[in-house]
């Protein structure tokens, strides 16, 4: 895809994508918004990797109440933490 500056590779091989410096016009504002999105997805990917490795204290800070991905991460880590607590209780013989 012409003009994407590596965008298609980002979908496949991590986060090599860097958005060029932005100006103050419409294109510059779009590039700034794209960089914020890339930064957020990079951060979220790092947290997902940590959680997959068993680090349930890793957290994503939702950007707003409407941040579906960030809020899903909050709910997921809360649930996994609770399931870990339950598993610990069961392994200790507490079946109540």
PDB file of C-alpha atoms in Angstrom, residues 42-89:
ATOM      1  CA  UNK A  42       2.199  -0.310  21.783  1.00  0.00           C
ATOM      2  CA  UNK A  43       1.524   0.204  25.515  1.00  0.00           C
ATOM      3  CA  UNK A  44      -1.489  -2.118  25.421  1.00  0.00           C
ATOM      4  CA  UNK A  45       0.503  -4.761  23.563  1.00  0.00           C
ATOM      5  CA  UNK A  46       3.230  -4.615  26.224  1.00  0.00           C
ATOM      6  CA  UNK A  47       0.647  -5.074  28.978  1.00  0.00           C
ATOM      7  CA  UNK A  48      -0.967  -7.977  27.098  1.00  0.00           C
ATOM      8  CA  UNK A  49       2.433  -9.630  26.786  1.00  0.00           C
ATOM      9  CA  UNK A  50       3.040  -9.203  30.524  1.00  0.00           C
ATOM     10  CA  UNK A  51      -0.383 -10.650  31.377  1.00  0.00           C
ATOM     11  CA  UNK A  52       0.214 -13.591  29.037  1.00  0.00           C
ATOM     12  CA  UNK A  53       3.408 -14.233  30.986  1.00  0.00           C
ATOM     13  CA  UNK A  54       1.485 -14.380  34.258  1.00  0.00           C
ATOM     14  CA  UNK A  55       2.124 -10.809  35.434  1.00  0.00           C
ATOM     15  CA  UNK A  56      -1.395  -9.977  36.620  1.00  0.00           C
ATOM     16  CA  UNK A  57      -0.310  -6.704  38.218  1.00  0.00           C
ATOM     17  CA  UNK A  58       0.266  -5.211  34.756  1.00  0.00           C
ATOM     18  CA  UNK A  59      -2.367  -2.587  34.068  1.00  0.00           C
ATOM     19  CA  UNK A  60      -3.759  -0.548  31.214  1.00  0.00           C
ATOM     20  CA  UNK A  61      -5.097   2.852  32.179  1.00  0.00           C
ATOM     21  CA  UNK A  62      -8.274   3.426  30.119  1.00  0.00           C
ATOM     22  CA  UNK A  63      -8.179   6.743  28.305  1.00  0.00           C
ATOM     23  CA  UNK A  64     -11.864   7.416  28.990  1.00  0.00           C
ATOM     24  CA  UNK A  65     -15.050   5.660  30.085  1.00  0.00           C
ATOM     25  CA  UNK A  66     -15.615   4.927  26.377  1.00  0.00           C
ATOM     26  CA  UNK A  67     -12.209   3.235  25.921  1.00  0.00           C
ATOM     27  CA  UNK A  68     -13.505  -0.257  25.117  1.00  0.00           C
ATOM     28  CA  UNK A  69     -10.071  -1.884  24.877  1.00  0.00           C
ATOM     29  CA  UNK A  70      -8.674  -0.289  28.031  1.00  0.00           C
ATOM     30  CA  UNK A  71     -11.784  -1.067  30.060  1.00  0.00           C
ATOM     31  CA  UNK A  72     -11.797  -4.654  28.784  1.00  0.00           C
ATOM     32  CA  UNK A  73      -8.205  -5.013  30.011  1.00  0.00           C
ATOM     33  CA  UNK A  74      -9.235  -3.723  33.440  1.00  0.00           C
ATOM     34  CA  UNK A  75     -12.070  -6.251  33.658  1.00  0.00           C
ATOM     35  CA  UNK A  76      -9.861  -9.054  32.350  1.00  0.00           C
ATOM     36  CA  UNK A  77      -7.080  -8.483  34.882  1.00  0.00           C
ATOM     37  CA  UNK A  78      -9.601  -8.171  37.721  1.00  0.00           C
ATOM     38  CA  UNK A  79     -11.186 -11.474  36.677  1.00  0.00           C
ATOM     39  CA  UNK A  80      -7.855 -13.275  36.274  1.00  0.00           C
ATOM     40  CA  UNK A  81      -6.668 -11.979  39.638  1.00  0.00           C
ATOM     41  CA  UNK A  82      -9.845 -13.241  41.285  1.00  0.00           C
ATOM     42  CA  UNK A  83      -9.503 -16.641  39.575  1.00  0.00           C
ATOM     43  CA  UNK A  84      -5.916 -16.842  40.842  1.00  0.00           C
ATOM     44  CA  UNK A  85      -7.125 -16.083  44.359  1.00  0.00           C
ATOM     45  CA  UNK A  86      -9.810 -18.776  44.080  1.00  0.00           C
ATOM     46  CA  UNK A  87      -7.268 -21.302  42.776  1.00  0.00           C
ATOM     47  CA  UNK A  88      -4.974 -20.516  45.700  1.00  0.00           C
ATOM     48  CA  UNK A  89      -7.834 -21.035  48.166  1.00  0.00           C
TER      49      UNK A  89
END
